[in-house]
PDB file of C-alpha atoms in Angstrom:
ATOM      1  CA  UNK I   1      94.523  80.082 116.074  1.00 45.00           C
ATOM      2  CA  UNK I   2      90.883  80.804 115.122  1.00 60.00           C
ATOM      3  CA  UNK I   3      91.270  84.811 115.829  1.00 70.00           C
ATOM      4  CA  UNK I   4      94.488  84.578 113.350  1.00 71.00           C
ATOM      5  CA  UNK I   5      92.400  82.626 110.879  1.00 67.00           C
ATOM      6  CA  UNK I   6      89.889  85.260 110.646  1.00 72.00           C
ATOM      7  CA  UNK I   7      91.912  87.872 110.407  1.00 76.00           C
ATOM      8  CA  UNK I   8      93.329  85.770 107.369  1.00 75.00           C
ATOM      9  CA  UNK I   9      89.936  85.791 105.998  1.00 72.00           C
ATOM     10  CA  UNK I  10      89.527  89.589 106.453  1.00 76.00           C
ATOM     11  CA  UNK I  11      92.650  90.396 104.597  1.00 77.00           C
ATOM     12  CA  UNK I  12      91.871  88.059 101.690  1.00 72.00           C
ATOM     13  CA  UNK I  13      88.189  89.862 101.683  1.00 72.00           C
ATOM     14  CA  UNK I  14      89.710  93.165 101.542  1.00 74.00           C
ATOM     15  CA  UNK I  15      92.350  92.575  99.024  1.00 74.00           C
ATOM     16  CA  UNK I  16      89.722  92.312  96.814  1.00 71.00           C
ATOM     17  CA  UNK I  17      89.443  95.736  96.485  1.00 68.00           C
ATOM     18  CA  UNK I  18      92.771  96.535  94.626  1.00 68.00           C
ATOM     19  CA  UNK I  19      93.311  92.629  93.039  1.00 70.00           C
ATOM     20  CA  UNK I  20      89.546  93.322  91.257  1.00 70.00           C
ATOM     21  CA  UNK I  21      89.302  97.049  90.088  1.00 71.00           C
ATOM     22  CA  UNK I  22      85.321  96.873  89.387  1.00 72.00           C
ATOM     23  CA  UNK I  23      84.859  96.015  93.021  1.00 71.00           C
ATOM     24  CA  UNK I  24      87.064  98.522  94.159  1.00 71.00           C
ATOM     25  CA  UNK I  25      84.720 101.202  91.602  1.00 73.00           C
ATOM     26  CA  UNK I  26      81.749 100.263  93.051  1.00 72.00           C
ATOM     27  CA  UNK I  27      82.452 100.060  96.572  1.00 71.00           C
ATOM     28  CA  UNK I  28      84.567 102.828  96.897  1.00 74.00           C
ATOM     29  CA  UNK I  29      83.813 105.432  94.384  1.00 80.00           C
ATOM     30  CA  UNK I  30      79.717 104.657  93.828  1.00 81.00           C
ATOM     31  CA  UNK I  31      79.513 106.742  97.371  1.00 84.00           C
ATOM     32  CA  UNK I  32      81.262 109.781  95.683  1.00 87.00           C
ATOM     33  CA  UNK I  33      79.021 109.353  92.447  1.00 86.00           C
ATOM     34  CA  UNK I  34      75.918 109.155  94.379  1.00 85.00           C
ATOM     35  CA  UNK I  35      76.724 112.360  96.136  1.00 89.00           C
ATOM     36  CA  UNK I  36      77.728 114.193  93.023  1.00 90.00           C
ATOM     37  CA  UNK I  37      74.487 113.279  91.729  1.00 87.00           C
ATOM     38  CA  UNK I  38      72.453 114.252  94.755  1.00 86.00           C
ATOM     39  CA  UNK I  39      74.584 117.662  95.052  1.00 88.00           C
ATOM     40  CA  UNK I  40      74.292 118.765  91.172  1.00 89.00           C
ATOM     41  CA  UNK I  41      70.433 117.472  91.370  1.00 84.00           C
ATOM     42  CA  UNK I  42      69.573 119.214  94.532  1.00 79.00           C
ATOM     43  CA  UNK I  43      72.259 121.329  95.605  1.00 79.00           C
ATOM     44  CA  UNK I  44      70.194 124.554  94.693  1.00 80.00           C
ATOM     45  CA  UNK I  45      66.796 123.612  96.514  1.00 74.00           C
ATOM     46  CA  UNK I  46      65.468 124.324  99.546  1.00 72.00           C
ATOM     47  CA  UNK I  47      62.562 123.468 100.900  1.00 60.00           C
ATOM     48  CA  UNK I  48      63.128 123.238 104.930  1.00 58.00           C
ATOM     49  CA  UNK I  49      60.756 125.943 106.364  1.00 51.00           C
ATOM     50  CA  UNK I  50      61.817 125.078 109.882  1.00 54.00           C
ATOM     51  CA  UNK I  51      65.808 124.927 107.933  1.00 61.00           C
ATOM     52  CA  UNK I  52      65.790 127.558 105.444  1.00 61.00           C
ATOM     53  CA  UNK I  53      69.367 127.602 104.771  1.00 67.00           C
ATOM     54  CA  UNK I  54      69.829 123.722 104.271  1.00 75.00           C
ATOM     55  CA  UNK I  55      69.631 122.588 100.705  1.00 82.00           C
ATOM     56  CA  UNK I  56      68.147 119.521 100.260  1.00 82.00           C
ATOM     57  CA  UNK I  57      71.350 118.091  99.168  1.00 86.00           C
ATOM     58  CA  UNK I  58      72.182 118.919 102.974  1.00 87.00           C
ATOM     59  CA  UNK I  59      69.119 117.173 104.393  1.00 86.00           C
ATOM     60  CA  UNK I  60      69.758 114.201 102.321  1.00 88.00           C
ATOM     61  CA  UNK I  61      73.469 113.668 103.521  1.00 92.00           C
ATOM     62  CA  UNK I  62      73.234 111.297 106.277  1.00 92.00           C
ATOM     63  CA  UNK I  63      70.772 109.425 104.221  1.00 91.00           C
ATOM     64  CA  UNK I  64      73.123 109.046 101.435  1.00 91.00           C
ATOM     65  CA  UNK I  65      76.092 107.689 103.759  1.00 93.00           C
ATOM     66  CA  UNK I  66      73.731 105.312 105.098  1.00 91.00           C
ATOM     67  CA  UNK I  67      72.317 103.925 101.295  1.00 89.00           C
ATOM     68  CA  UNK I  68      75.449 103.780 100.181  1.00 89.00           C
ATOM     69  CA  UNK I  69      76.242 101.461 103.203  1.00 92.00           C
ATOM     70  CA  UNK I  70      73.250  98.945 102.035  1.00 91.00           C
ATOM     71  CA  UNK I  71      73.964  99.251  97.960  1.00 86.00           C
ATOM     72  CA  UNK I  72      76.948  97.116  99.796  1.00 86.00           C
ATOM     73  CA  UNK I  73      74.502  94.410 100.027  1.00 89.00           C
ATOM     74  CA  UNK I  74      73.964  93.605  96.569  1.00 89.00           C
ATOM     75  CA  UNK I  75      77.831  93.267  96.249  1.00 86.00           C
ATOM     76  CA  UNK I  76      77.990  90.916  98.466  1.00 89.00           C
ATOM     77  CA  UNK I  77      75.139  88.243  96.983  1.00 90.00           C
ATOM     78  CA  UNK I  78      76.635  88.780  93.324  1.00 87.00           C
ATOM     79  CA  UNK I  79      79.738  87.655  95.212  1.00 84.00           C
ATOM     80  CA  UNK I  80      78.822  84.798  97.058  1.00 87.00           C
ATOM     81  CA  UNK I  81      76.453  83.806  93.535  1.00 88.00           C
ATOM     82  CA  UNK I  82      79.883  83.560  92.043  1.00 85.00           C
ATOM     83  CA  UNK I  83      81.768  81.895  94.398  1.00 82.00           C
ATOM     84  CA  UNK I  84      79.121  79.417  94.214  1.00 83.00           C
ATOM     85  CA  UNK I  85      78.819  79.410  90.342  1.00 83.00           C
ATOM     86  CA  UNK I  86      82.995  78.579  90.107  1.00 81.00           C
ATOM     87  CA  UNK I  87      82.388  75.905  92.917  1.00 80.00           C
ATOM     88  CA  UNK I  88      84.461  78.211  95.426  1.00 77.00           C
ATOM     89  CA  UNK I  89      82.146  77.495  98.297  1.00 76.00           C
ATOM     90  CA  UNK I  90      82.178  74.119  98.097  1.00 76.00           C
ATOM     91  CA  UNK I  91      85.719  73.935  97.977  1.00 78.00           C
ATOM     92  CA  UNK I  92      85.925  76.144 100.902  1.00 73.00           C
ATOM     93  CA  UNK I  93      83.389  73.333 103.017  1.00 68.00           C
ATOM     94  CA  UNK I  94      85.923  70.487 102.334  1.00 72.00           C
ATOM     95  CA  UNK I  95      88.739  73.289 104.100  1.00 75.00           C
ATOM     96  CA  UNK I  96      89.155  73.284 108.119  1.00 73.00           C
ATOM     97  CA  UNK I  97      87.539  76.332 107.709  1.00 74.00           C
ATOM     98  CA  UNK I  98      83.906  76.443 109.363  1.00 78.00           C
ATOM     99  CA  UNK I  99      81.099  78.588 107.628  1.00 77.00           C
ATOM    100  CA  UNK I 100      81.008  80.877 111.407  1.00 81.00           C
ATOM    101  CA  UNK I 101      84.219  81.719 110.499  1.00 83.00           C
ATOM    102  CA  UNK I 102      83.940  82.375 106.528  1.00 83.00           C
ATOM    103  CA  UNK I 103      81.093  84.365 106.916  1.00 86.00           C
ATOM    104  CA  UNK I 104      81.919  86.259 110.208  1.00 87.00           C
ATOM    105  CA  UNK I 105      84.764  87.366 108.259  1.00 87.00           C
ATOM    106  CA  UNK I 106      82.536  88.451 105.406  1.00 87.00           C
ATOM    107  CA  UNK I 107      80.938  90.683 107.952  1.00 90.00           C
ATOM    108  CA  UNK I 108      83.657  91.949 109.364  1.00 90.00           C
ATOM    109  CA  UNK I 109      85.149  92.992 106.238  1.00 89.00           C
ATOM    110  CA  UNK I 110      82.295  94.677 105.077  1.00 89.00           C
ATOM    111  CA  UNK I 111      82.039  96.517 108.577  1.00 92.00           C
ATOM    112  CA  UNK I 112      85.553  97.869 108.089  1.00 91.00           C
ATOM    113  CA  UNK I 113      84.322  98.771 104.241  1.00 89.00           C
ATOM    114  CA  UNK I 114      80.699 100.297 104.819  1.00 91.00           C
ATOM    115  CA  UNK I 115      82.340 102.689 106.949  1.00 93.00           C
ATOM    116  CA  UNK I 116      85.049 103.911 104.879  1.00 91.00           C
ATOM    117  CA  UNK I 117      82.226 104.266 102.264  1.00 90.00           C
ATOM    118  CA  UNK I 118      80.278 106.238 104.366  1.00 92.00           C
ATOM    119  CA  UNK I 119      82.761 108.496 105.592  1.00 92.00           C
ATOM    120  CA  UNK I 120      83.635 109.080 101.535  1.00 92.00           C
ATOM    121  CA  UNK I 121      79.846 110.367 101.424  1.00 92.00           C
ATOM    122  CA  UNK I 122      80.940 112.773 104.739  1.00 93.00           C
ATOM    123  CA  UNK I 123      84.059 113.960 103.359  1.00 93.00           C
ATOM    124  CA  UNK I 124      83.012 115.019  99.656  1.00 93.00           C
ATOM    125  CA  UNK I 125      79.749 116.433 100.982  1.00 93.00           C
ATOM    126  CA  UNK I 126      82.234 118.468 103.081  1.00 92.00           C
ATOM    127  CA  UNK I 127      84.029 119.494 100.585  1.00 92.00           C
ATOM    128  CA  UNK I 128      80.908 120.494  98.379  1.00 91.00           C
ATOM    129  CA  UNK I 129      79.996 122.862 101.495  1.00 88.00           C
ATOM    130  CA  UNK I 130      78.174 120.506 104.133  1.00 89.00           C
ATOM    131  CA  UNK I 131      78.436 121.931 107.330  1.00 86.00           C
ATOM    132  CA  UNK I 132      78.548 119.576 110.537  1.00 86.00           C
ATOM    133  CA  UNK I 133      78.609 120.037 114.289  1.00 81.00           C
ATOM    134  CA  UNK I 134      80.459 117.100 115.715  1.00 84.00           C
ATOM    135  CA  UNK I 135      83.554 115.942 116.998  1.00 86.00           C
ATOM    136  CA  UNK I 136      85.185 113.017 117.839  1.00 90.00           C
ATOM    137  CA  UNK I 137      82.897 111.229 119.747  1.00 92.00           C
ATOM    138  CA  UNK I 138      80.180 111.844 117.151  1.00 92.00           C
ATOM    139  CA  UNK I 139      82.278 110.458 114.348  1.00 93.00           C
ATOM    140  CA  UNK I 140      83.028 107.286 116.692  1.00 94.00           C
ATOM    141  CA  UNK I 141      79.071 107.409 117.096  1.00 96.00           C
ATOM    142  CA  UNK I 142      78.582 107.718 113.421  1.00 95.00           C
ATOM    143  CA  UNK I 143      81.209 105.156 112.409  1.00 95.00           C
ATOM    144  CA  UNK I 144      79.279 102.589 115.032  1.00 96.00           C
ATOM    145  CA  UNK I 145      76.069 103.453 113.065  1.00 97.00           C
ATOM    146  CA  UNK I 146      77.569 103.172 109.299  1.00 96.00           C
ATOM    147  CA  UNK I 147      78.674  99.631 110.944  1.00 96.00           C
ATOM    148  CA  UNK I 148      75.648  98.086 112.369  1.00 96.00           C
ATOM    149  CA  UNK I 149      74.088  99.184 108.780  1.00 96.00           C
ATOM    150  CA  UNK I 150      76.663  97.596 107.138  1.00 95.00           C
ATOM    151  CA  UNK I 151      76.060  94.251 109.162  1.00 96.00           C
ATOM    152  CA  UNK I 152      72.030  94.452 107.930  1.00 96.00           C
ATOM    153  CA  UNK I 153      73.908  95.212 104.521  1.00 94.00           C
ATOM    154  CA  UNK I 154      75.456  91.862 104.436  1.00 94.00           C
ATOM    155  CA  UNK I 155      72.665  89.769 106.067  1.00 95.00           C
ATOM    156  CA  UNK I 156      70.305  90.647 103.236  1.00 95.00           C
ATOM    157  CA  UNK I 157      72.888  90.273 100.863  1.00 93.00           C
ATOM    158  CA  UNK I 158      73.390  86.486 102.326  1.00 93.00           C
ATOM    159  CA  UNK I 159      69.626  86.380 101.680  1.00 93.00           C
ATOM    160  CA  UNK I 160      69.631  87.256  98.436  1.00 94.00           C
ATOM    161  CA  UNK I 161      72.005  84.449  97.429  1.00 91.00           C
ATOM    162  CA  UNK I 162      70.786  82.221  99.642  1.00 91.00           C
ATOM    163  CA  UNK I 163      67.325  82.361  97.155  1.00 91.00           C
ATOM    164  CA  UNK I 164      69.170  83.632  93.859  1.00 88.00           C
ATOM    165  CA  UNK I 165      70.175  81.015  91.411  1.00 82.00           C
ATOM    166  CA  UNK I 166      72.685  82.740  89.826  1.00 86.00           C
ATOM    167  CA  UNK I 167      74.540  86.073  89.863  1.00 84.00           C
ATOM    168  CA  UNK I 168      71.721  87.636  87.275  1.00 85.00           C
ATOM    169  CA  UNK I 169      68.919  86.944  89.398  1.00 89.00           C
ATOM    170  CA  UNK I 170      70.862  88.584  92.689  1.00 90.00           C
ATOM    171  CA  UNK I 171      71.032  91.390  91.157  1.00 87.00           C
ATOM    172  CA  UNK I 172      67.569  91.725  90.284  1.00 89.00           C
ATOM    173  CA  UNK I 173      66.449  90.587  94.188  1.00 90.00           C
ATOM    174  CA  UNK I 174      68.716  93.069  95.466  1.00 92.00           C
ATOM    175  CA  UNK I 175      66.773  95.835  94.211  1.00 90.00           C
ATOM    176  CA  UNK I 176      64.025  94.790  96.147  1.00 90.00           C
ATOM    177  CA  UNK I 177      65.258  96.065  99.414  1.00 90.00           C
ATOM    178  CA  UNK I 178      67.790  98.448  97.352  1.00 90.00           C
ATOM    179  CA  UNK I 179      64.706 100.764  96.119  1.00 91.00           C
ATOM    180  CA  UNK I 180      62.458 101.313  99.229  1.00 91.00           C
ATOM    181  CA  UNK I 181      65.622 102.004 101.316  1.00 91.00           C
ATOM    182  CA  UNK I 182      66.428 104.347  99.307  1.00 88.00           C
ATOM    183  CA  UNK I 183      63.123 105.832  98.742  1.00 88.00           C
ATOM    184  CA  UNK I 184      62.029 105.744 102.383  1.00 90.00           C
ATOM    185  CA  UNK I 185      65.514 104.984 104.588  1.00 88.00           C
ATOM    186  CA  UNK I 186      67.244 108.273 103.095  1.00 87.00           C
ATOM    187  CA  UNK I 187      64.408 110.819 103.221  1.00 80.00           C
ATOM    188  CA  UNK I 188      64.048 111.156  99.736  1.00 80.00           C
ATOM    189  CA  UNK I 189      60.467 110.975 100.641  1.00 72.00           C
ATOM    190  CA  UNK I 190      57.644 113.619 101.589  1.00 61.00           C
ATOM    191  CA  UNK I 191      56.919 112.423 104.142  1.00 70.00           C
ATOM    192  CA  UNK I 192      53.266 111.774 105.833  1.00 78.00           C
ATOM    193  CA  UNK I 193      51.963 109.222 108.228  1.00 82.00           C
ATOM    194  CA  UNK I 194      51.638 106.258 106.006  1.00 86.00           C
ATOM    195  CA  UNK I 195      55.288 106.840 104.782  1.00 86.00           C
ATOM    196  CA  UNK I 196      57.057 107.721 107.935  1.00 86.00           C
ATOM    197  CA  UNK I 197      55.375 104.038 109.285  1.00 87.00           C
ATOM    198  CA  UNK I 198      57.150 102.658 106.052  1.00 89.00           C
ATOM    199  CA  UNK I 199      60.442 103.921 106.704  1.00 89.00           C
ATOM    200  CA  UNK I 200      60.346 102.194 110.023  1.00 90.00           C
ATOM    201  CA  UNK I 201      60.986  98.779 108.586  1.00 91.00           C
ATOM    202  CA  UNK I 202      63.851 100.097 106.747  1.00 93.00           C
ATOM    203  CA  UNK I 203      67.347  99.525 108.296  1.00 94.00           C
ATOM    204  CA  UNK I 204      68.818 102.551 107.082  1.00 93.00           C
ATOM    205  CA  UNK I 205      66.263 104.838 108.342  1.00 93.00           C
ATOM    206  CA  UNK I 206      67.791 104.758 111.593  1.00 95.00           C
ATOM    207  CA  UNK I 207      71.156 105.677 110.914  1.00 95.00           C
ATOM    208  CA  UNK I 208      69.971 108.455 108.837  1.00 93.00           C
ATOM    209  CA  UNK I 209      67.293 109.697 111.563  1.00 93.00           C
ATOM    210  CA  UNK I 210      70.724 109.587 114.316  1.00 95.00           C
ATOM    211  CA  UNK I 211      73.097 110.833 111.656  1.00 94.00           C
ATOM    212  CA  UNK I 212      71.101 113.788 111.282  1.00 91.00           C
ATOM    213  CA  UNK I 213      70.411 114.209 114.695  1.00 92.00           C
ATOM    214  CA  UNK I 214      74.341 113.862 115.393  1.00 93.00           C
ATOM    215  CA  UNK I 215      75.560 116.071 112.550  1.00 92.00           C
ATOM    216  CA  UNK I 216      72.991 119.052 113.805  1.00 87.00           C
ATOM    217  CA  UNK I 217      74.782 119.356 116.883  1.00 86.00           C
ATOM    218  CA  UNK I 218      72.834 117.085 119.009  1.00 89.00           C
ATOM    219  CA  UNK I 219      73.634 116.045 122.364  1.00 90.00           C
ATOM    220  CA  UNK I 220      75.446 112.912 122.589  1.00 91.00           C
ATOM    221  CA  UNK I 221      72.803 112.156 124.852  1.00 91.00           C
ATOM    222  CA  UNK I 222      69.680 112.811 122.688  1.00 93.00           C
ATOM    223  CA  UNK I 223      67.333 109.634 123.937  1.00 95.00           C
ATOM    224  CA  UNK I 224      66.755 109.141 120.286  1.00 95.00           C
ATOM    225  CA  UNK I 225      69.896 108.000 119.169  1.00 95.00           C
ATOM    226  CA  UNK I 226      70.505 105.603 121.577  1.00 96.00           C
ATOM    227  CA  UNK I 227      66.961 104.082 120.957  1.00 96.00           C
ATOM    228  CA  UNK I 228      67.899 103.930 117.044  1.00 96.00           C
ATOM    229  CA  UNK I 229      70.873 102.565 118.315  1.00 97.00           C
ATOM    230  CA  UNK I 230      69.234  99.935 119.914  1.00 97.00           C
ATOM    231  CA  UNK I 231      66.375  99.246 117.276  1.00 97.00           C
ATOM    232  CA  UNK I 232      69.160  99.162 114.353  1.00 97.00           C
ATOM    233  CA  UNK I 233      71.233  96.999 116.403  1.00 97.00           C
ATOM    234  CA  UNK I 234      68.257  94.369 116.843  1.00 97.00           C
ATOM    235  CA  UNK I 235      67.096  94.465 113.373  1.00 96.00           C
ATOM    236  CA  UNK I 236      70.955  94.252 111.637  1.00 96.00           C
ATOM    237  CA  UNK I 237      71.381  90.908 114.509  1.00 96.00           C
ATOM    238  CA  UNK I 238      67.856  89.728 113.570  1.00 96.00           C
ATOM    239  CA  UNK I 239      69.098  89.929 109.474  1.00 95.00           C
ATOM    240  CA  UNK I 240      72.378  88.314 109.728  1.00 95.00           C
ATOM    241  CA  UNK I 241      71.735  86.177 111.678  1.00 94.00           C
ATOM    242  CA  UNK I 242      69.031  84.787 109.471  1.00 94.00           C
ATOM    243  CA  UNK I 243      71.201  84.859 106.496  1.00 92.00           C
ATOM    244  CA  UNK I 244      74.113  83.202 108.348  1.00 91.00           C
ATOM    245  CA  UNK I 245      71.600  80.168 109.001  1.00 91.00           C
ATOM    246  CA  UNK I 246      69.970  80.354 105.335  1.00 89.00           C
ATOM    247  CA  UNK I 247      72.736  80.377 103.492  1.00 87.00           C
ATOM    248  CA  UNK I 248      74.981  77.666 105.688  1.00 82.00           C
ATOM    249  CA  UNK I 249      72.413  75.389 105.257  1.00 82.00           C
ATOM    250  CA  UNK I 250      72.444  75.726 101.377  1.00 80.00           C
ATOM    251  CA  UNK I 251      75.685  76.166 100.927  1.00 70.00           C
ATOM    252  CA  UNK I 252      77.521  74.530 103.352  1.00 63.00           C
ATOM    253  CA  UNK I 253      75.697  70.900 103.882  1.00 56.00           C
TER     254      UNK I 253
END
């Protein structure tokens, strides 16, 4: 009864998409603006020594599948800022349904969304010329990665509304963790010591470092992947999880 009563919740989360067309525009077709952008703005540099025939457009693909993953994140806290705002959530705690089960369905959802969105980012880079070397596997592989992104996605968004007094101000928060990842968690950039120790902190620079690593024709294998793996895998449980508290306690008392 509970599995069928999440899966409820999923499909009402999802529906979304076609019942609210501006949700559906910037969770589905930000991805292909962002690599438009990133194609017509760097398509005709390179500046690899080690990769002279990679544009930086090409370097900065798995990076963009991975952002466009965490943009997801500010989505979510305008969301759940207007849910509150309407008095949807407290609606929803007078409901059989528990908050583990409202919210694990908000992750799960997004899950199933981050990784469409970041196999839009794959597919039009593909068809703008992006070469990759993988098959099956490596798409499961990637498709786990997009995923565990999209939980930390989703965890920060809970933040954000957990602190965010209205749907205004989450927007604004969001950009705090919006901007570095982007800066630092794509490889937009140069980087040095001091940067490179930044990008550690960021989420997304672990799907990007394994994306890249998987797309290049990497072994499976590679020790490195499975050690992002691992570190993105802590850090997205670590983030939701402290949302998920955070926010039930606020919202759900």
């Amino acid at each position: 009864m509970k599995t069928n009563k999440i899966f409820a919740l999923i499909q009402v989360e999802l529906k979304k998409l076609y019942r609210d067309p501006m949700i559906a525009a910037v969770l589905l077709l930000m991805p292909i603006g962002l690599t438009l952008v990133f194609y017509f703005a760097l398509g005709n540099l390179y500046q690899d020594p080690t990769r002279p025939e990679m544009s930086h457009f090409e370097y900065l693909v798995p990076g963009t599948m991975g952002y466009a993953v965490i943009y997801m994140g500010m989505m979510v806290a305008l969301a759940l800022c207007e849910y509150r705002e309407v008095g949807i959530l407290k609606r929803l705690a007078s409901t059989p349904t528990s908050p583990y089960q409202y919210l694990g369905s908000l992750i799960i959802a997004n899950i199933v969304i981050g990784i469409v969105q970041g196999l839009i980012v794959l597919l039009v880079s593909v068809l703008l010329g992006f070469e990759v070397q993988v098959g099956v596997a490596g798409l499961t592989l990637v498709g786990v990665f997009l995923g565990l992104t999209a939980v930390a996605a989703v965890g920060l968004g809970l933040l954000t509304a957990t602190i965010a007094k209205n749907s205004g101000a989450a927007s604004g928060l969001s950009m705090i963790f919006i901007v570095p990842m982007m800066v630092f968690g794509t490889f937009l950039a140069v980087f040095d010591e001091t940067t490179y120790n930044i990008a550690r902190f960021m989420p997304n620079f672990y799907a990007t470092d394994s994306l890249t690593y998987i797309f290049n024709g990497a072994s499976l294998s590679e020790p490195v992947i499975w050690k992002n793996l691992l570190i993105l895998f802590v850090i997205s449980l670590v983030i939701v999880v402290a949302g998920i508290q955070l926010f039930k306690r606020t919202e759900f008392r």
